[in-house]
Amino acid sequence: METTLILFKPDALHRGLVGRILARFEDKGLQLAGLRLLRMSPEMAAKHYAEHLGKPFYGGLVGFMTSSPIVAMALRGPQAVGVARRLMGKTFGIDAEPGTLRGDFGCSKSFNLLHGSDSAESAERELALFFPDGLEDWEGIQAPWLWDAE
Ligand code: UDP
Ligand code: MG
């Protein structure tokens, strides 16, 4: 079983899309293991986006992510990292396929509603940053019907 970090970016909160998007992850069969409303500090943003330091969009990205509250969510399920990324769709709303979250809810390049960890290693590092006290360890009663026995 894998756990991934999803961030609802400021545009998702301003546009009132958190509930509808969260429901799509639940519909898919991923289970909540952590949920927080918070404001990302510039220090957190620098750690979270360290891989993008020096890129042309870095300043705008950090400014955007620290401009308003965000929601951090830990989701658990089989191959949760890849499943969540495919559900989100391509990085830019204009490129993302219909049926994906970024494809259905936006057509901006900079404001793309969501962050999702891109590997199990990134997920571990990012979850520790946003959920320093750890995650809730539980299994929903639907899990045997949603997840294959491993
Ligand atoms: N981003 C941007 N312009 C770009 C590339 C990326 O504004 O040309 C932003 C966008 O918000 C994206 C984030 O930087 O989600 C991180 O980029 P990455 O390539 O890691 O995309 P993701 O993993 O979010 O699909
Ligand atoms: Mg990324």
PDB file of C-alpha atoms and ligand atoms in Angstrom:
ATOM      1  CA  MET A   1       0.000   0.000   0.000  1.00  0.00           C
ATOM      2  CA  GLU A   2       1.257   3.492  -0.846  1.00  0.00           C
ATOM      3  CA  THR A   3       0.559   6.943   0.570  1.00  0.00           C
ATOM      4  CA  THR A   4       0.848  10.118  -1.477  1.00  0.00           C
ATOM      5  CA  LEU A   5       0.713  13.843  -0.732  1.00  0.00           C
ATOM      6  CA  ILE A   6      -1.845  15.994  -2.506  1.00  0.00           C
ATOM      7  CA  LEU A   7      -1.953  19.783  -2.114  1.00  0.00           C
ATOM      8  CA  PHE A   8      -5.025  21.778  -3.052  1.00  0.00           C
ATOM      9  CA  LYS A   9      -3.419  24.968  -4.331  1.00  0.00           C
ATOM     10  CA  PRO A  10      -4.794  28.477  -3.579  1.00  0.00           C
ATOM     11  CA  ASP A  11      -6.855  28.540  -6.799  1.00  0.00           C
ATOM     12  CA  ALA A  12      -8.756  25.417  -5.685  1.00  0.00           C
ATOM     13  CA  LEU A  13      -9.691  27.144  -2.411  1.00  0.00           C
ATOM     14  CA  HIS A  14     -10.579  30.499  -4.003  1.00  0.00           C
ATOM     15  CA  ARG A  15     -12.727  28.737  -6.593  1.00  0.00           C
ATOM     16  CA  GLY A  16     -14.493  26.591  -3.978  1.00  0.00           C
ATOM     17  CA  LEU A  17     -13.435  23.325  -5.625  1.00  0.00           C
ATOM     18  CA  VAL A  18     -11.909  21.490  -2.649  1.00  0.00           C
ATOM     19  CA  GLY A  19     -14.981  19.398  -1.854  1.00  0.00           C
ATOM     20  CA  ARG A  20     -15.698  18.353  -5.430  1.00  0.00           C
ATOM     21  CA  ILE A  21     -12.087  17.450  -6.134  1.00  0.00           C
ATOM     22  CA  LEU A  22     -11.683  15.589  -2.847  1.00  0.00           C
ATOM     23  CA  ALA A  23     -14.795  13.564  -3.718  1.00  0.00           C
ATOM     24  CA  ARG A  24     -13.170  12.448  -6.994  1.00  0.00           C
ATOM     25  CA  PHE A  25     -10.183  11.006  -5.119  1.00  0.00           C
ATOM     26  CA  GLU A  26     -12.562   9.232  -2.710  1.00  0.00           C
ATOM     27  CA  ASP A  27     -14.661   7.960  -5.613  1.00  0.00           C
ATOM     28  CA  LYS A  28     -11.544   6.418  -7.118  1.00  0.00           C
ATOM     29  CA  GLY A  29     -11.012   4.407  -3.931  1.00  0.00           C
ATOM     30  CA  LEU A  30      -8.157   6.311  -2.306  1.00  0.00           C
ATOM     31  CA  GLN A  31      -8.550   6.718   1.432  1.00  0.00           C
ATOM     32  CA  LEU A  32      -7.822   9.768   3.591  1.00  0.00           C
ATOM     33  CA  ALA A  33      -4.893   9.356   5.947  1.00  0.00           C
ATOM     34  CA  GLY A  34      -4.368  13.054   6.769  1.00  0.00           C
ATOM     35  CA  LEU A  35      -6.013  16.436   6.082  1.00  0.00           C
ATOM     36  CA  ARG A  36      -4.891  19.971   7.028  1.00  0.00           C
ATOM     37  CA  LEU A  37      -5.760  23.562   6.124  1.00  0.00           C
ATOM     38  CA  LEU A  38      -2.635  25.669   6.398  1.00  0.00           C
ATOM     39  CA  ARG A  39      -0.687  28.563   5.027  1.00  0.00           C
ATOM     40  CA  MET A  40       2.569  27.487   3.450  1.00  0.00           C
ATOM     41  CA  SER A  41       5.489  29.540   4.786  1.00  0.00           C
ATOM     42  CA  PRO A  42       8.191  30.687   2.334  1.00  0.00           C
ATOM     43  CA  GLU A  43      10.545  28.247   4.129  1.00  0.00           C
ATOM     44  CA  MET A  44       8.165  25.323   3.560  1.00  0.00           C
ATOM     45  CA  ALA A  45       7.674  26.334  -0.070  1.00  0.00           C
ATOM     46  CA  ALA A  46      11.458  26.471  -0.574  1.00  0.00           C
ATOM     47  CA  LYS A  47      11.826  22.944   0.838  1.00  0.00           C
ATOM     48  CA  HIS A  48       8.843  21.539  -1.030  1.00  0.00           C
ATOM     49  CA  TYR A  49       9.901  23.013  -4.387  1.00  0.00           C
ATOM     50  CA  ALA A  50      13.700  22.690  -3.954  1.00  0.00           C
ATOM     51  CA  GLU A  51      13.941  20.692  -7.226  1.00  0.00           C
ATOM     52  CA  HIS A  52      12.611  23.713  -9.155  1.00  0.00           C
ATOM     53  CA  LEU A  53      14.978  26.327  -7.667  1.00  0.00           C
ATOM     54  CA  GLY A  54      16.506  28.387 -10.473  1.00  0.00           C
ATOM     55  CA  LYS A  55      13.791  27.626 -13.038  1.00  0.00           C
ATOM     56  CA  PRO A  56      12.024  30.624 -14.626  1.00  0.00           C
ATOM     57  CA  PHE A  57       8.676  29.830 -12.982  1.00  0.00           C
ATOM     58  CA  TYR A  58      10.112  29.278  -9.470  1.00  0.00           C
ATOM     59  CA  GLY A  59       9.460  32.778  -8.061  1.00  0.00           C
ATOM     60  CA  GLY A  60       5.913  32.905  -9.364  1.00  0.00           C
ATOM     61  CA  LEU A  61       5.202  29.411  -8.102  1.00  0.00           C
ATOM     62  CA  VAL A  62       6.404  30.139  -4.557  1.00  0.00           C
ATOM     63  CA  GLY A  63       4.527  33.476  -4.542  1.00  0.00           C
ATOM     64  CA  PHE A  64       1.344  31.747  -5.689  1.00  0.00           C
ATOM     65  CA  MET A  65       1.609  28.872  -3.201  1.00  0.00           C
ATOM     66  CA  THR A  66       2.189  31.198  -0.234  1.00  0.00           C
ATOM     67  CA  SER A  67      -0.486  33.745  -1.221  1.00  0.00           C
ATOM     68  CA  SER A  68      -3.480  32.054   0.469  1.00  0.00           C
ATOM     69  CA  PRO A  69      -4.260  28.979   2.526  1.00  0.00           C
ATOM     70  CA  ILE A  70      -3.861  25.556   0.975  1.00  0.00           C
ATOM     71  CA  VAL A  71      -5.175  22.124   1.935  1.00  0.00           C
ATOM     72  CA  ALA A  72      -2.698  19.281   2.410  1.00  0.00           C
ATOM     73  CA  MET A  73      -4.058  15.764   2.099  1.00  0.00           C
ATOM     74  CA  ALA A  74      -2.497  12.337   2.530  1.00  0.00           C
ATOM     75  CA  LEU A  75      -4.146   9.616   0.472  1.00  0.00           C
ATOM     76  CA  ARG A  76      -3.573   5.891   0.827  1.00  0.00           C
ATOM     77  CA  GLY A  77      -4.271   3.084  -1.606  1.00  0.00           C
ATOM     78  CA  PRO A  78      -2.685   0.649  -4.038  1.00  0.00           C
ATOM     79  CA  GLN A  79      -0.132   2.550  -6.151  1.00  0.00           C
ATOM     80  CA  ALA A  80      -1.610   5.757  -4.731  1.00  0.00           C
ATOM     81  CA  VAL A  81       1.176   7.955  -6.169  1.00  0.00           C
ATOM     82  CA  GLY A  82       0.552   6.984  -9.801  1.00  0.00           C
ATOM     83  CA  VAL A  83      -3.202   6.609  -9.452  1.00  0.00           C
ATOM     84  CA  ALA A  84      -3.497  10.141  -8.050  1.00  0.00           C
ATOM     85  CA  ARG A  85      -1.186  11.621 -10.714  1.00  0.00           C
ATOM     86  CA  ARG A  86      -3.188  10.027 -13.529  1.00  0.00           C
ATOM     87  CA  LEU A  87      -6.426  11.278 -11.974  1.00  0.00           C
ATOM     88  CA  MET A  88      -4.942  14.808 -11.845  1.00  0.00           C
ATOM     89  CA  GLY A  89      -3.812  14.753 -15.477  1.00  0.00           C
ATOM     90  CA  LYS A  90      -1.064  16.680 -17.240  1.00  0.00           C
ATOM     91  CA  THR A  91       0.556  19.650 -15.472  1.00  0.00           C
ATOM     92  CA  PHE A  92      -1.191  22.410 -17.439  1.00  0.00           C
ATOM     93  CA  GLY A  93      -4.967  22.565 -17.607  1.00  0.00           C
ATOM     94  CA  ILE A  94      -4.825  23.420 -21.306  1.00  0.00           C
ATOM     95  CA  ASP A  95      -3.046  20.113 -22.037  1.00  0.00           C
ATOM     96  CA  ALA A  96      -4.823  17.873 -19.527  1.00  0.00           C
ATOM     97  CA  GLU A  97      -7.340  15.394 -20.929  1.00  0.00           C
ATOM     98  CA  PRO A  98     -11.053  15.753 -20.195  1.00  0.00           C
ATOM     99  CA  GLY A  99     -11.965  13.352 -17.414  1.00  0.00           C
ATOM    100  CA  THR A 100      -8.888  14.315 -15.400  1.00  0.00           C
ATOM    101  CA  LEU A 101      -9.138  16.857 -12.588  1.00  0.00           C
ATOM    102  CA  ARG A 102      -6.869  19.438 -14.216  1.00  0.00           C
ATOM    103  CA  GLY A 103      -8.557  18.710 -17.545  1.00  0.00           C
ATOM    104  CA  ASP A 104     -12.060  19.180 -16.199  1.00  0.00           C
ATOM    105  CA  PHE A 105     -11.546  22.152 -13.908  1.00  0.00           C
ATOM    106  CA  GLY A 106      -9.084  24.532 -15.518  1.00  0.00           C
ATOM    107  CA  CYS A 107      -7.273  25.866 -18.546  1.00  0.00           C
ATOM    108  CA  SER A 108      -4.474  27.860 -16.877  1.00  0.00           C
ATOM    109  CA  LYS A 109      -0.770  27.012 -16.928  1.00  0.00           C
ATOM    110  CA  SER A 110       0.263  28.564 -13.619  1.00  0.00           C
ATOM    111  CA  PHE A 111      -2.917  27.872 -11.685  1.00  0.00           C
ATOM    112  CA  ASN A 112      -3.387  24.136 -11.942  1.00  0.00           C
ATOM    113  CA  LEU A 113      -5.306  23.393  -8.734  1.00  0.00           C
ATOM    114  CA  LEU A 114      -3.262  20.497  -7.391  1.00  0.00           C
ATOM    115  CA  HIS A 115       0.117  19.147  -6.449  1.00  0.00           C
ATOM    116  CA  GLY A 116       0.677  15.402  -6.282  1.00  0.00           C
ATOM    117  CA  SER A 117       3.865  13.581  -5.280  1.00  0.00           C
ATOM    118  CA  ASP A 118       5.695  12.191  -8.331  1.00  0.00           C
ATOM    119  CA  SER A 119       7.296   9.088  -6.745  1.00  0.00           C
ATOM    120  CA  ALA A 120       7.190   7.037  -3.557  1.00  0.00           C
ATOM    121  CA  GLU A 121      10.426   8.723  -2.425  1.00  0.00           C
ATOM    122  CA  SER A 122       9.022  12.233  -3.025  1.00  0.00           C
ATOM    123  CA  ALA A 123       5.842  11.235  -1.210  1.00  0.00           C
ATOM    124  CA  GLU A 124       7.777  10.142   1.867  1.00  0.00           C
ATOM    125  CA  ARG A 125       9.750  13.406   1.978  1.00  0.00           C
ATOM    126  CA  GLU A 126       6.707  15.608   1.290  1.00  0.00           C
ATOM    127  CA  LEU A 127       4.444  13.829   3.773  1.00  0.00           C
ATOM    128  CA  ALA A 128       7.049  14.376   6.508  1.00  0.00           C
ATOM    129  CA  LEU A 129       7.064  18.103   5.679  1.00  0.00           C
ATOM    130  CA  PHE A 130       3.280  18.571   5.792  1.00  0.00           C
ATOM    131  CA  PHE A 131       2.401  15.943   8.410  1.00  0.00           C
ATOM    132  CA  PRO A 132       5.298  16.033  10.889  1.00  0.00           C
ATOM    133  CA  ASP A 133       3.138  14.344  13.554  1.00  0.00           C
ATOM    134  CA  GLY A 134       2.467  11.364  11.280  1.00  0.00           C
ATOM    135  CA  LEU A 135      -0.679  10.022   9.645  1.00  0.00           C
ATOM    136  CA  GLU A 136      -3.792   8.181  10.732  1.00  0.00           C
ATOM    137  CA  ASP A 137      -3.378   4.431  10.303  1.00  0.00           C
ATOM    138  CA  TRP A 138      -6.791   2.900   9.577  1.00  0.00           C
ATOM    139  CA  GLU A 139      -8.537   0.899   6.904  1.00  0.00           C
ATOM    140  CA  GLY A 140     -12.025   1.840   5.666  1.00  0.00           C
ATOM    141  CA  ILE A 141     -14.715  -0.842   5.624  1.00  0.00           C
ATOM    142  CA  GLN A 142     -14.883  -0.589   1.822  1.00  0.00           C
ATOM    143  CA  ALA A 143     -11.193  -1.415   1.379  1.00  0.00           C
ATOM    144  CA  PRO A 144     -11.693  -5.171   0.795  1.00  0.00           C
ATOM    145  CA  TRP A 145     -14.036  -4.290  -2.100  1.00  0.00           C
ATOM    146  CA  LEU A 146     -11.816  -1.573  -3.540  1.00  0.00           C
ATOM    147  CA  TRP A 147      -8.302  -2.916  -3.108  1.00  0.00           C
ATOM    148  CA  ASP A 148      -6.873  -6.282  -4.165  1.00  0.00           C
ATOM    149  CA  ALA A 149      -5.375  -8.408  -1.442  1.00  0.00           C
ATOM    150  CA  GLU A 150      -1.582  -7.966  -1.600  1.00  0.00           C
TER     151      GLU A 150
HETATM  152  N1  UDP B   1       4.835  25.376 -13.231  1.00  0.00           N
HETATM  153  C1  UDP B   1       4.605  26.585 -13.873  1.00  0.00           C
HETATM  154  N2  UDP B   1       5.160  26.782 -15.115  1.00  0.00           N
HETATM  155  C2  UDP B   1       5.893  25.841 -15.747  1.00  0.00           C
HETATM  156  C3  UDP B   1       6.112  24.606 -15.095  1.00  0.00           C
HETATM  157  C4  UDP B   1       5.564  24.412 -13.834  1.00  0.00           C
HETATM  158  O1  UDP B   1       3.945  27.457 -13.332  1.00  0.00           O
HETATM  159  O2  UDP B   1       6.362  26.062 -16.876  1.00  0.00           O
HETATM  160  C5  UDP B   1       4.278  25.162 -11.892  1.00  0.00           C
HETATM  161  C6  UDP B   1       2.971  24.393 -11.897  1.00  0.00           C
HETATM  162  O3  UDP B   1       2.152  24.930 -10.847  1.00  0.00           O
HETATM  163  C7  UDP B   1       3.411  22.978 -11.553  1.00  0.00           C
HETATM  164  C8  UDP B   1       4.574  23.243 -10.595  1.00  0.00           C
HETATM  165  O4  UDP B   1       5.200  24.400 -11.122  1.00  0.00           O
HETATM  166  O5  UDP B   1       2.374  22.217 -10.947  1.00  0.00           O
HETATM  167  C9  UDP B   1       5.562  22.115 -10.479  1.00  0.00           C
HETATM  168  O6  UDP B   1       5.994  21.726 -11.768  1.00  0.00           O
HETATM  169  P1  UDP B   1       6.131  20.196 -12.159  1.00  0.00           P
HETATM  170  O7  UDP B   1       6.854  20.121 -13.432  1.00  0.00           O
HETATM  171  O8  UDP B   1       6.709  19.448 -10.986  1.00  0.00           O
HETATM  172  O9  UDP B   1       4.625  19.746 -12.434  1.00  0.00           O
HETATM  173  P2  UDP B   1       3.629  18.774 -11.642  1.00  0.00           P
HETATM  174  O10 UDP B   1       4.476  17.743 -10.937  1.00  0.00           O
HETATM  175  O11 UDP B   1       2.863  19.652 -10.698  1.00  0.00           O
HETATM  176  O12 UDP B   1       2.739  18.189 -12.691  1.00  0.00           O
HETATM  177 MG    MG B   2       6.125  17.956  -9.685  1.00  0.00          MG
END
